[in-house]
Tab-separated table of C-alpha atoms and ligand atoms in Angstrom:
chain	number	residue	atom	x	y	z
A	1	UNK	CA	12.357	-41.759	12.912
A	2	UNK	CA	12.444	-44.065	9.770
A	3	UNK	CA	15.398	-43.637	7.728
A	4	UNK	CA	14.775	-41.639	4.580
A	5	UNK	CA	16.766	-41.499	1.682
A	6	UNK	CA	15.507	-41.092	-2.406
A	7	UNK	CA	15.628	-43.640	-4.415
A	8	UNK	CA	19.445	-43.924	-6.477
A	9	UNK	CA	19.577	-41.844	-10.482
A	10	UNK	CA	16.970	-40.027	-9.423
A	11	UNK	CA	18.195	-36.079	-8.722
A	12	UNK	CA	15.657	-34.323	-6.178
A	13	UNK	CA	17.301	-30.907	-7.100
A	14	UNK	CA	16.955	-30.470	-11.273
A	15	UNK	CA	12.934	-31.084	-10.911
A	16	UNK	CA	10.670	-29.360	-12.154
A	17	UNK	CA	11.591	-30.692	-15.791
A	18	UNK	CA	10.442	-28.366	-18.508
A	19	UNK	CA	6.874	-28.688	-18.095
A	20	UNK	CA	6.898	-27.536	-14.683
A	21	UNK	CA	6.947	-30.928	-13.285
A	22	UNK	CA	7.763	-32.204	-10.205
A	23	UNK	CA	7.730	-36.033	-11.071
A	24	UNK	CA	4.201	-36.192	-11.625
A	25	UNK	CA	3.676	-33.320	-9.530
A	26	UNK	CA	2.661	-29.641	-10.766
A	27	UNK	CA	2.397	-28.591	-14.095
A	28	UNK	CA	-0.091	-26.024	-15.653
A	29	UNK	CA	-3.455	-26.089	-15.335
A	30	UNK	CA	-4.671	-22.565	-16.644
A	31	UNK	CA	-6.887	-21.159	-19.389
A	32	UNK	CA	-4.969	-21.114	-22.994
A	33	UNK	CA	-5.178	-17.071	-22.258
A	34	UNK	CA	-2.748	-17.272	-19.312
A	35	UNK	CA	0.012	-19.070	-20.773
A	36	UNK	CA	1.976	-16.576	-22.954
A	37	UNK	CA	2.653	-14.632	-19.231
A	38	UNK	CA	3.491	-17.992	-17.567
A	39	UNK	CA	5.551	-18.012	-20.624
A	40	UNK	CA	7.124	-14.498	-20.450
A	41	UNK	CA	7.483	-14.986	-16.313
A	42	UNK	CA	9.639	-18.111	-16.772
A	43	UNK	CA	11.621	-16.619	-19.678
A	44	UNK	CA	12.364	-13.191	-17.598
A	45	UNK	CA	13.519	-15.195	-14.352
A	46	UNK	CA	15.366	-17.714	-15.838
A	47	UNK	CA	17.184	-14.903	-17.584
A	48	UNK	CA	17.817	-12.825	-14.900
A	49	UNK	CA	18.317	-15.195	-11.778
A	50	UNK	CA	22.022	-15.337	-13.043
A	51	UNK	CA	22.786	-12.049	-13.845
A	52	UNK	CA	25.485	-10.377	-11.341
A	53	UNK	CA	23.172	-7.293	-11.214
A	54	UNK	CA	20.209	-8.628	-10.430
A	55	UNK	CA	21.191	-10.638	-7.868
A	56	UNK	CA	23.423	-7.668	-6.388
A	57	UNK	CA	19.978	-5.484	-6.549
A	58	UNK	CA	17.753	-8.724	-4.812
A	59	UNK	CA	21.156	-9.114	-2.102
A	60	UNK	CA	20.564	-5.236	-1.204
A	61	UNK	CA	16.978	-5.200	-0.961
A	62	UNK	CA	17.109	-8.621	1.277
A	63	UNK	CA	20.024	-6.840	3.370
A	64	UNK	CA	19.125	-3.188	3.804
A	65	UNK	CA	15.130	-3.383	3.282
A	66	UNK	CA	14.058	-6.893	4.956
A	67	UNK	CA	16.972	-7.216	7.625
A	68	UNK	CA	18.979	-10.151	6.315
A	69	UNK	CA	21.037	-12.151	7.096
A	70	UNK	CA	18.616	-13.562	9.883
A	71	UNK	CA	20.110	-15.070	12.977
A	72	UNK	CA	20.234	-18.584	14.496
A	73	UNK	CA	19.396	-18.804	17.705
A	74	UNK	CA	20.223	-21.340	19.900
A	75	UNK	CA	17.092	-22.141	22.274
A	76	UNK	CA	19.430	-23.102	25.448
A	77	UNK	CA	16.295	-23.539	27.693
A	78	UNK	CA	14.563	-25.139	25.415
A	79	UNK	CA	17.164	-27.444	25.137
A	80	UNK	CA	17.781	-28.172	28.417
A	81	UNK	CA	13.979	-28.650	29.008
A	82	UNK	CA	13.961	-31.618	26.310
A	83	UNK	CA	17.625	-32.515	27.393
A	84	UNK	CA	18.525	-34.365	24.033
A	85	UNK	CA	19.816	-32.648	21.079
A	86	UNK	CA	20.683	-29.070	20.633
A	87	UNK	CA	17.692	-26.452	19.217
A	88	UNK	CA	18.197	-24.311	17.313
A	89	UNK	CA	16.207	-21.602	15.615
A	90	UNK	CA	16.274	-19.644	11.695
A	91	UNK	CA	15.158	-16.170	12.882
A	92	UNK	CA	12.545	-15.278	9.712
A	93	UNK	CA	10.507	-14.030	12.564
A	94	UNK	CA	12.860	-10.740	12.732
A	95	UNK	CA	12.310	-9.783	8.886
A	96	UNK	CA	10.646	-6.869	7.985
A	97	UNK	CA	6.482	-7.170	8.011
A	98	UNK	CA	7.209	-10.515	10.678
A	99	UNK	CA	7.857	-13.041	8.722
A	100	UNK	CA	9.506	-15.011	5.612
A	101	UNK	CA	7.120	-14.162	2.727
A	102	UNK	CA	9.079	-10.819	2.156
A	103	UNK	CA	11.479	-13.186	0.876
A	104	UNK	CA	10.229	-13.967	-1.681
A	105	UNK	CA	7.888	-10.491	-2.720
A	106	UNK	CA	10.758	-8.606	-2.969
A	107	UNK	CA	11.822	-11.193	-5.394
A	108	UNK	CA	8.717	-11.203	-7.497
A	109	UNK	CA	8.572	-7.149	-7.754
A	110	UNK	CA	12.118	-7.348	-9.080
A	111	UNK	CA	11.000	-9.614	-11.732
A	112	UNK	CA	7.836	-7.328	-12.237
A	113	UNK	CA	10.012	-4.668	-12.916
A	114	UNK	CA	12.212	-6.330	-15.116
A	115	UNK	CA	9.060	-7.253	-17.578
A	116	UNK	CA	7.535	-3.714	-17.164
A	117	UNK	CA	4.819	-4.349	-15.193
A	118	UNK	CA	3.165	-0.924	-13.710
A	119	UNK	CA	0.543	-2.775	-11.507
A	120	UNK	CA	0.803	-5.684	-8.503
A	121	UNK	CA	-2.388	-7.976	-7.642
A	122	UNK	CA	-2.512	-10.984	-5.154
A	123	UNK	CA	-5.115	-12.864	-3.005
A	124	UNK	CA	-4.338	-13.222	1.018
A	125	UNK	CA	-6.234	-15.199	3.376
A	126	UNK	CA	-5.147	-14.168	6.516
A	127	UNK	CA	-3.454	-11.132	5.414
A	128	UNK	CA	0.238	-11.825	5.838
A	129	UNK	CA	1.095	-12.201	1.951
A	130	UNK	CA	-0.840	-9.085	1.084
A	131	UNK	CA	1.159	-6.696	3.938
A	132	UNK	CA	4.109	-8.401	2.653
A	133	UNK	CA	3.143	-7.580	-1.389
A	134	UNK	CA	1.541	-3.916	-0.421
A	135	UNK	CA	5.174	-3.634	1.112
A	136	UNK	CA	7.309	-3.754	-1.968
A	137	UNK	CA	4.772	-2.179	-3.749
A	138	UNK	CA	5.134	1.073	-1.864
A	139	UNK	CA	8.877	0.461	-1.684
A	140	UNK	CA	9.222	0.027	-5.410
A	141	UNK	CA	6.009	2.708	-6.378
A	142	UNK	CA	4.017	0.290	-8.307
A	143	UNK	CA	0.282	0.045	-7.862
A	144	UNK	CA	-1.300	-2.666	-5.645
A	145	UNK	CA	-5.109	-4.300	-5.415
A	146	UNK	CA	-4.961	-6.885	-2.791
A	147	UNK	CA	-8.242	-9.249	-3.213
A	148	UNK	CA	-9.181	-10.554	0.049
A	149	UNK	CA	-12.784	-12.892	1.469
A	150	UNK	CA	-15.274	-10.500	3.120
A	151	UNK	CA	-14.800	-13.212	6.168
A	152	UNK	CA	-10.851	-12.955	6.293
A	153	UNK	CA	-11.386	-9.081	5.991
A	154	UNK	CA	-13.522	-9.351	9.210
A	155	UNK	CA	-11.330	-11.979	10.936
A	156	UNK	CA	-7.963	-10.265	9.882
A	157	UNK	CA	-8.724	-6.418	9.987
A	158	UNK	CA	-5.579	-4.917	11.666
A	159	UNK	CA	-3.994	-6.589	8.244
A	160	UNK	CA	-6.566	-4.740	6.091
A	161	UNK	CA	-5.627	-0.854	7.910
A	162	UNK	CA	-1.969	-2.232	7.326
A	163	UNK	CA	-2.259	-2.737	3.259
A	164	UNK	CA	-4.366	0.775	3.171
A	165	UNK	CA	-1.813	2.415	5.197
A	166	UNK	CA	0.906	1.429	2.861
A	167	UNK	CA	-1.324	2.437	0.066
A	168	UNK	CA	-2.613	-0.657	-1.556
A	169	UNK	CA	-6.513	-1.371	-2.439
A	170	UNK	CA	-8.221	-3.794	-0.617
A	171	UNK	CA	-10.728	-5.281	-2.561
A	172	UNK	CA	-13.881	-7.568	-0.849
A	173	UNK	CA	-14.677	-11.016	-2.414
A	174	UNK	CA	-18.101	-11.624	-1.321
A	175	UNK	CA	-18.834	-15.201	-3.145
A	176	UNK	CA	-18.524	-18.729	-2.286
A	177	UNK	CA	-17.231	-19.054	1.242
A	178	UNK	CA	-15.710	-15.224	1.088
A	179	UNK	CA	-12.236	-16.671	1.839
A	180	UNK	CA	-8.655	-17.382	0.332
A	181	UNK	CA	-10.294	-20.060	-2.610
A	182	UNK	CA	-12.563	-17.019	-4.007
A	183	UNK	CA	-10.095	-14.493	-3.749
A	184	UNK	CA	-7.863	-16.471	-5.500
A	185	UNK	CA	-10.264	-17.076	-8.315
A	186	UNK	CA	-10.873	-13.211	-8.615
A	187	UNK	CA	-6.770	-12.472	-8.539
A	188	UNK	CA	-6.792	-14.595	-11.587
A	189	UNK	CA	-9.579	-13.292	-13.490
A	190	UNK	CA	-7.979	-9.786	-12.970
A	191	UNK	CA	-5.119	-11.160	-14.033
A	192	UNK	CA	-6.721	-12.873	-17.358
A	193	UNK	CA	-7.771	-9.338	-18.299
A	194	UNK	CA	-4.991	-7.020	-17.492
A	195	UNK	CA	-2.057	-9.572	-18.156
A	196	UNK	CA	0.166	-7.123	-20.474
A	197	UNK	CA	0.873	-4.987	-17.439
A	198	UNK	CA	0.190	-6.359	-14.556
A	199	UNK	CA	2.034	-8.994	-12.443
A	200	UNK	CA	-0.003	-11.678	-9.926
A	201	UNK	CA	2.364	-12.536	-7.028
A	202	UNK	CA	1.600	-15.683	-5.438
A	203	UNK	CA	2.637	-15.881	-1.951
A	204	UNK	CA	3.922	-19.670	-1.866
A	205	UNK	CA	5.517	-22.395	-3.803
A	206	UNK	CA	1.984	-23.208	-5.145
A	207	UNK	CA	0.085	-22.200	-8.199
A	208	UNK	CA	0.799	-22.942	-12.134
A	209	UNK	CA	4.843	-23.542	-13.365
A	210	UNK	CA	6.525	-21.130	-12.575
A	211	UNK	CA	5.471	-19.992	-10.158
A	212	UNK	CA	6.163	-22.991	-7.526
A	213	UNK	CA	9.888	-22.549	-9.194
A	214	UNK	CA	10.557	-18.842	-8.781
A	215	UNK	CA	8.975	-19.015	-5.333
A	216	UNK	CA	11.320	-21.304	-3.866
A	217	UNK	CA	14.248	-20.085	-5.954
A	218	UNK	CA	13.146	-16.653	-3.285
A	219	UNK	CA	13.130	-18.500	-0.532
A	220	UNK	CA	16.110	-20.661	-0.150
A	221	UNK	CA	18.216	-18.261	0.963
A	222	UNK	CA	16.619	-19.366	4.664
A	223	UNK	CA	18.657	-22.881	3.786
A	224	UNK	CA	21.506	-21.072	1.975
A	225	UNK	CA	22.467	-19.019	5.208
A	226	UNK	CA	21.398	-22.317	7.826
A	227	UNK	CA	24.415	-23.862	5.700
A	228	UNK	CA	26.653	-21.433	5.928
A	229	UNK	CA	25.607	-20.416	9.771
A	230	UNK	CA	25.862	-23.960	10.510
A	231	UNK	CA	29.606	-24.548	9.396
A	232	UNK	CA	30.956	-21.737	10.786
A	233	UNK	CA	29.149	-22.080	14.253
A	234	UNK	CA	29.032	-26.146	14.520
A	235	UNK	CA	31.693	-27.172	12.249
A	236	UNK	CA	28.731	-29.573	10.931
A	237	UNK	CA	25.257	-29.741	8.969
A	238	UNK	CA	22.394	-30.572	11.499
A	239	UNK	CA	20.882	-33.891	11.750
A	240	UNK	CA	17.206	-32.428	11.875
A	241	UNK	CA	15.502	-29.672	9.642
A	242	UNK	CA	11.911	-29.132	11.256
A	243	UNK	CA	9.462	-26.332	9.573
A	244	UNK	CA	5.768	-25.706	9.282
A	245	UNK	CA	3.932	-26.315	6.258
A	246	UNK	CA	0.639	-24.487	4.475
A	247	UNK	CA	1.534	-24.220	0.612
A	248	UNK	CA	5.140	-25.322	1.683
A	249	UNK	CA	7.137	-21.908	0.947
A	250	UNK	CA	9.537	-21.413	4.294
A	251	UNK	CA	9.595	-25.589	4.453
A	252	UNK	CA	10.780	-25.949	0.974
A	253	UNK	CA	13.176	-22.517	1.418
A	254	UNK	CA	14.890	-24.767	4.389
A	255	UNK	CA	14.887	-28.206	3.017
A	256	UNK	CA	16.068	-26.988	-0.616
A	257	UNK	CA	20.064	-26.223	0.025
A	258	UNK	CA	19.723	-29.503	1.913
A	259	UNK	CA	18.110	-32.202	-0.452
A	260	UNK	CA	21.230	-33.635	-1.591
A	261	UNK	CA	22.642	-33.835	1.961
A	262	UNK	CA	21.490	-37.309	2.505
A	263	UNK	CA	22.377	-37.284	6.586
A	264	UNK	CA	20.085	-34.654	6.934
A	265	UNK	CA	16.715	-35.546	7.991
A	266	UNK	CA	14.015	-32.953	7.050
A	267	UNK	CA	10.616	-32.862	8.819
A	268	UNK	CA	7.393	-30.726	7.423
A	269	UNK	CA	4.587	-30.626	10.073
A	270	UNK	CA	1.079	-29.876	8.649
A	271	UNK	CA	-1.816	-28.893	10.676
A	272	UNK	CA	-4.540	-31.602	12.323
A	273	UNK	CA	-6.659	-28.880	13.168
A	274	UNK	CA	-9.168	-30.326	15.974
A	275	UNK	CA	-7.644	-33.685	15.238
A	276	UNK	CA	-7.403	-35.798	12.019
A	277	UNK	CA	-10.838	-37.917	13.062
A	278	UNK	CA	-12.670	-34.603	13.798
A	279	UNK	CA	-12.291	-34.045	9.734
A	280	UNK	CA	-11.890	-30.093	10.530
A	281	UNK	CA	-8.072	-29.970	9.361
A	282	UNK	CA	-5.682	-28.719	7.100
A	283	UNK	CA	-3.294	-32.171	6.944
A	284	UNK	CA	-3.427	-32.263	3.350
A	285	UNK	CA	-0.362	-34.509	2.886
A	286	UNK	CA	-1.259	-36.749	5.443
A	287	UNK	CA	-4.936	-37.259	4.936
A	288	UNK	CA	-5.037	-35.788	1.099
A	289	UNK	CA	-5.332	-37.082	-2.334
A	290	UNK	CA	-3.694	-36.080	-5.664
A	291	UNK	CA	-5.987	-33.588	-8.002
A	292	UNK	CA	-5.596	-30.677	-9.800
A	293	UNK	CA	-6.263	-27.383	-7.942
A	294	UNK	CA	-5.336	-23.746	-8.307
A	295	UNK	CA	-3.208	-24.626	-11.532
A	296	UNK	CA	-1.406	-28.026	-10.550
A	297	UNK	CA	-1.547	-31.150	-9.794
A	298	UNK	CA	-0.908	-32.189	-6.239
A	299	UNK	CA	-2.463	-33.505	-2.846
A	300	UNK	CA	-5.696	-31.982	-2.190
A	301	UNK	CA	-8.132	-32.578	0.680
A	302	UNK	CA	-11.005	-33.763	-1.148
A	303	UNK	CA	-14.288	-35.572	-0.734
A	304	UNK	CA	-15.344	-39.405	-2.027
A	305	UNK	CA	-16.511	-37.288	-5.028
A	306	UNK	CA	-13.852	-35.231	-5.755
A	307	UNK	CA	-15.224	-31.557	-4.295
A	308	UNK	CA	-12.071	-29.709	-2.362
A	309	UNK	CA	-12.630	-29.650	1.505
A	310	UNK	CA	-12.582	-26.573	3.354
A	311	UNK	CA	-9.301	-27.252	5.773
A	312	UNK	CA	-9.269	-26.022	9.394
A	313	UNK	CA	-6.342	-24.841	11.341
A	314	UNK	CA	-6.400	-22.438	14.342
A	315	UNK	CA	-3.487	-20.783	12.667
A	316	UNK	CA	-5.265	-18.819	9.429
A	317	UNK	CA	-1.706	-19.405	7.154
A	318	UNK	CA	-2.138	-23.400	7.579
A	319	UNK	CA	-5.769	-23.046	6.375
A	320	UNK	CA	-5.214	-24.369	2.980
A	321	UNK	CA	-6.536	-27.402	0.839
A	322	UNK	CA	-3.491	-28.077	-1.332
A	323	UNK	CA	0.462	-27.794	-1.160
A	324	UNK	CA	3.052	-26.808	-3.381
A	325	UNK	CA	3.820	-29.668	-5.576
A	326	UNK	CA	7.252	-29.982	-4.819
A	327	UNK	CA	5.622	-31.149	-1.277
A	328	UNK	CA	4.069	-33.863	-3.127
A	329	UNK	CA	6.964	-34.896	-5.141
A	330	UNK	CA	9.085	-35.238	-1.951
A	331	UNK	CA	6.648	-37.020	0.038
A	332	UNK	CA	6.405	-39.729	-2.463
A	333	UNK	CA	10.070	-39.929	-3.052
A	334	UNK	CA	10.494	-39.935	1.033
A	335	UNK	CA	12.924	-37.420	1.286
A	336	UNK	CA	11.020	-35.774	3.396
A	337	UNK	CA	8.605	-36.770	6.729
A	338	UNK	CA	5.499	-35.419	6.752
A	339	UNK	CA	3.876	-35.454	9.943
A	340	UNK	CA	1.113	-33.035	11.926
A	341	UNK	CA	0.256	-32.037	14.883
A	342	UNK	CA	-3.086	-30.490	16.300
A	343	UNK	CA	-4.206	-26.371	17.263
A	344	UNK	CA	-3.825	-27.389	20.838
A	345	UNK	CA	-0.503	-28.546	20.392
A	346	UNK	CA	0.475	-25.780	18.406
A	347	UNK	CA	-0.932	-23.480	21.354
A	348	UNK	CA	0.912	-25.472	24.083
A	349	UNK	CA	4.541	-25.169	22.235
A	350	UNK	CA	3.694	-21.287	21.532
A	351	UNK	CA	3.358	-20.600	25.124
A	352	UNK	CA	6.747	-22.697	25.484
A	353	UNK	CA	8.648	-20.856	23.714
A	354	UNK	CA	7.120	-17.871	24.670
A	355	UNK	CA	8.203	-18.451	28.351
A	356	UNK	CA	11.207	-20.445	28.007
A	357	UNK	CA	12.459	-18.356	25.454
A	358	UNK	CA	11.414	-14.788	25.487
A	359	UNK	CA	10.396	-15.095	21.407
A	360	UNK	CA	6.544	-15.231	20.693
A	361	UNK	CA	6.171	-17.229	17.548
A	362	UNK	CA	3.783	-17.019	14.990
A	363	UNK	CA	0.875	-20.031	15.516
A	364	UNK	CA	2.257	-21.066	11.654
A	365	UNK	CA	5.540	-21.538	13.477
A	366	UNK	CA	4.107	-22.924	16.423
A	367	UNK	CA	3.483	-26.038	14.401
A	368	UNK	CA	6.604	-26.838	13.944
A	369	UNK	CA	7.681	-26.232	17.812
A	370	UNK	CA	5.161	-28.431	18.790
A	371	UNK	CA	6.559	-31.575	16.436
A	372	UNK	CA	9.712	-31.186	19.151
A	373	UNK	CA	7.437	-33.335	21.764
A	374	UNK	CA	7.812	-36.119	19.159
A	375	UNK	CA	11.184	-35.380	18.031
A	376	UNK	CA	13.503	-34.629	20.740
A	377	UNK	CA	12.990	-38.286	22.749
A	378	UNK	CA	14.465	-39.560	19.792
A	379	UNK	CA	17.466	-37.329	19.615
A	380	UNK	CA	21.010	-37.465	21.732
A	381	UNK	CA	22.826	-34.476	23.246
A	382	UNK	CA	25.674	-34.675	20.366
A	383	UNK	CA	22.924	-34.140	17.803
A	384	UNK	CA	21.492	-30.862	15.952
A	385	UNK	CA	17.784	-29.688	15.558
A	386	UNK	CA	17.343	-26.675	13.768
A	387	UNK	CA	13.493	-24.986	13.344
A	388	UNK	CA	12.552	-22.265	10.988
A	389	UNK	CA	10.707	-19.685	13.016
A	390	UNK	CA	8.871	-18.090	9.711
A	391	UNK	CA	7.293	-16.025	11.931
A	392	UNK	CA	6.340	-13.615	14.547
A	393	UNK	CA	3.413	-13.980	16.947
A	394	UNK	CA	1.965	-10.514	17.414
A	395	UNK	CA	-0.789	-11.326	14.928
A	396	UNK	CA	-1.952	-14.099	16.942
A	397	UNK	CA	-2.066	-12.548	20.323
A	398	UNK	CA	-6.017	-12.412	20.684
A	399	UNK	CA	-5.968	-15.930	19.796
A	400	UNK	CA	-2.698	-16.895	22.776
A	401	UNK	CA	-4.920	-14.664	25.069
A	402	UNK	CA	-8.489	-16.517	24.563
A	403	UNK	CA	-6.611	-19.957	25.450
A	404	UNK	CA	-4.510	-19.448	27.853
A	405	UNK	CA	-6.643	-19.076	31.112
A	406	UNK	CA	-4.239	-17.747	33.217
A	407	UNK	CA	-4.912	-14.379	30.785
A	408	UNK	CA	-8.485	-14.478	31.805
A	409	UNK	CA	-7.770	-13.723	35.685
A	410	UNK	CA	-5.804	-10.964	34.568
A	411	UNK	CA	-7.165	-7.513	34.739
A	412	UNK	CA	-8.554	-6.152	31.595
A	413	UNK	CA	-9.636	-2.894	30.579
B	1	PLP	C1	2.084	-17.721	5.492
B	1	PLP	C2	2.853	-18.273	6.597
B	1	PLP	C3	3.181	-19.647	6.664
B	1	PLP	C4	2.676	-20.668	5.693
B	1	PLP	O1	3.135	-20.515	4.371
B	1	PLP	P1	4.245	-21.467	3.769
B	1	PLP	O2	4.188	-21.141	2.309
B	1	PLP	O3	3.863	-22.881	4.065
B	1	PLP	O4	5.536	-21.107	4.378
B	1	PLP	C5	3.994	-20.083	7.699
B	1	PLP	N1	4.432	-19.236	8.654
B	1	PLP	C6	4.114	-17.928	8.635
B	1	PLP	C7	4.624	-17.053	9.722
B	1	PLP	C8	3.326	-17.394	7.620
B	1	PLP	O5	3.012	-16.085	7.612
């Protein structure tokens, strides 16, 4: 691993500066309409992440509701299999709804609240962010519309029944490509028009200021207890952070507590899809530009001519063209590594785990398992590796089942 350290005077922890800027990172890219609730949104949580009774209210809803603290493991056969450092894994996997975006939707609703809002909207793409926002909103009796692609609704129904069981409406995008960039599009124009009393929750530190701010602000707790879990069970900070990345959320929720802690290496693993030559994949910090996309400036997979490119990722939460700005910021300051790995890999370290382990993680996850094959050959037995397991792999069992041929000899029904 190269070493990686910021540059001296410059503070990785105040950004974003006023503007919503992560160096040159971020910002606000949004019609003039938008900006008095970007506005009211900043001025509510920056109010209220301070105050002793919000945060008692968040602690309680993170403790009783989503099942936090969350443990870390240590992966003992997986350790001795590599025979270097010691693994170790953040349990997000456990939380309520499977995975770490409860984090930071409980947040949001809090802050919904707070401003009045009667009404919820968000886009998915796979599903996972609008369980997790159709959640709180039953918990916290607010109404929900969840706007989803007509093709994720097909690919991810089981997700659909889930946000109708729990109440929400599930609404079908049928233009452009029917996926996550055209529901997103149609969250935001229902959001232009019902602004004064309804609140858009966007499910990762991505989007317009605030938005990447109050999202992370969610999720680094999952750093906040590895700090705490790791002095009172080690005695030490690790030397490796490792943790999947698709806007950036659970990475940046790890990596945050931990930016200032110089002799801790931290290690974000995008996905190469069918390979970085094959062009179907979602590396967008390895193989992307800087452009402006859903609201901000940041790395963007992009053609010669400027026109976003569909990513590719077997695992439907890495499927995304951009990353939270933050991501960008810290790759150019090289505080953090960003590296990738392919589906296949991602498949291979599932099953690992899987059967070394007795935890199936979530393909998102998966990721950064895989990134261990590269990792742990560099690592001694007196050294500590800790992954964020954001989540579980229930969701992806059809897809575990069609690779794995030993499934195939199997009876089936
Ligand atoms: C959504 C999701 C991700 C990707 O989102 P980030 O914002 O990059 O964390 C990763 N893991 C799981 C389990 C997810 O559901």
């Amino acid at each position: 691993m190269k070493s990686i350290s910021s540059p001296p005077g410059v503070s990785l922890t105040r950004q974003p500066n006023a503007g919503g800027y992560f160096g040159e990172f971020g910002g606000q890219f949004v019609p003039e309409m938008l900006r008095p609730a970007l506005e009211e949104l900043e001025q509510v949580f920056l109010s209220l992440k301070d105050q002793p009774q919000f945060q008692r209210q968040l602690e309680q809803e993170l403790q009783n509701f989503a099942g936090r603290p969350t443990p870390l493991h240590f992966a003992q056969n997986l350790t001795r299999h590599y025979g270097a450092a010691r693994i170790f894994l953040k349990r997000e996997d456990l939380l309520h709804t499977g995975a770490h975006k409860i984090n930071n939707t409980i947040g949001q609703i809090l802050l919904a609240r707070a401003m009045g809002k009667r009404r919820i909207i968000a886009e998915t793409g796979a599903g996972q962010h609008g369980v997790a926002t159709a959640t709180v909103a039953a918990r916290f009796g607010l109404k929900c519309r969840i706007y989803m692609g007509a093709e994720d609704m097909r690919r991810q129904f089981p997700n659909v029944q889930r946000m109708r069981m729990l109440g929400a409406e599930v609404i079908s995008v049928s233009g452009g490509t029917q996926t996550l960039k055209d529901a997103t599009n149609e969250a935001l124009r229902d959001w232009l028009t019902h602004v004064e009393h309804t609140h858009y929750i966007i499910g990762s530190v991505v989007g317009p200021h605030p938005f990447p701010m109050i999202v992370r602000h969610f999720q680094k707790i999952i750093g906040e207890e590895v700090r705490e879990q790791a002095r009172s069970r080690l005695g030490k900070f690790p030397d490796y952070l490792v943790a999947c990345v698709g806007g950036g959320s659970n990475a940046i929720g790890l990596f945050h507590p931990f930016l200032s802690e110089e002799g801790v290496r931290l290690i974000g693993v995008e996905a190469a899809g069918k390979g970085l030559q094959s062009g179907q994949h979602a590396a967008t910090l390895t193989r992307g530009r800087p452009g402006i996309f859903h609201g901000m400036r940041t790395y963007l997979l992009q053609d010669r001519h400027g026109q976003v490119q569909l990513p590719h990722s077997v695992s439907a939460g890495l499927d995304y063209p951009g990353v939270g700005p933050e991501h960008s910021f810290l790759k150019q300051r090289r505080r953090v590594a960003y590296h990738c790995v392919t589906d296949r890999e991602a498949l291979e370290a599932a099953f690992r785990l899987a059967r070394s382990e007795g935890i199936i993680p979530a393909l998102e996850s998966a990721h950064a398992l895989a990134f261990l094959e590269y990792l742990m050959p560099q690592t001694h037995n007196n050294q500590v590796v800790i992954v964020n397991l954001s989540g579980r792999g229930d969701k992806d069992l059809d897809t575990y089942i069609e690779y794995d041929p030993t499934f195939r000899r199997t009876d089936r029904p």
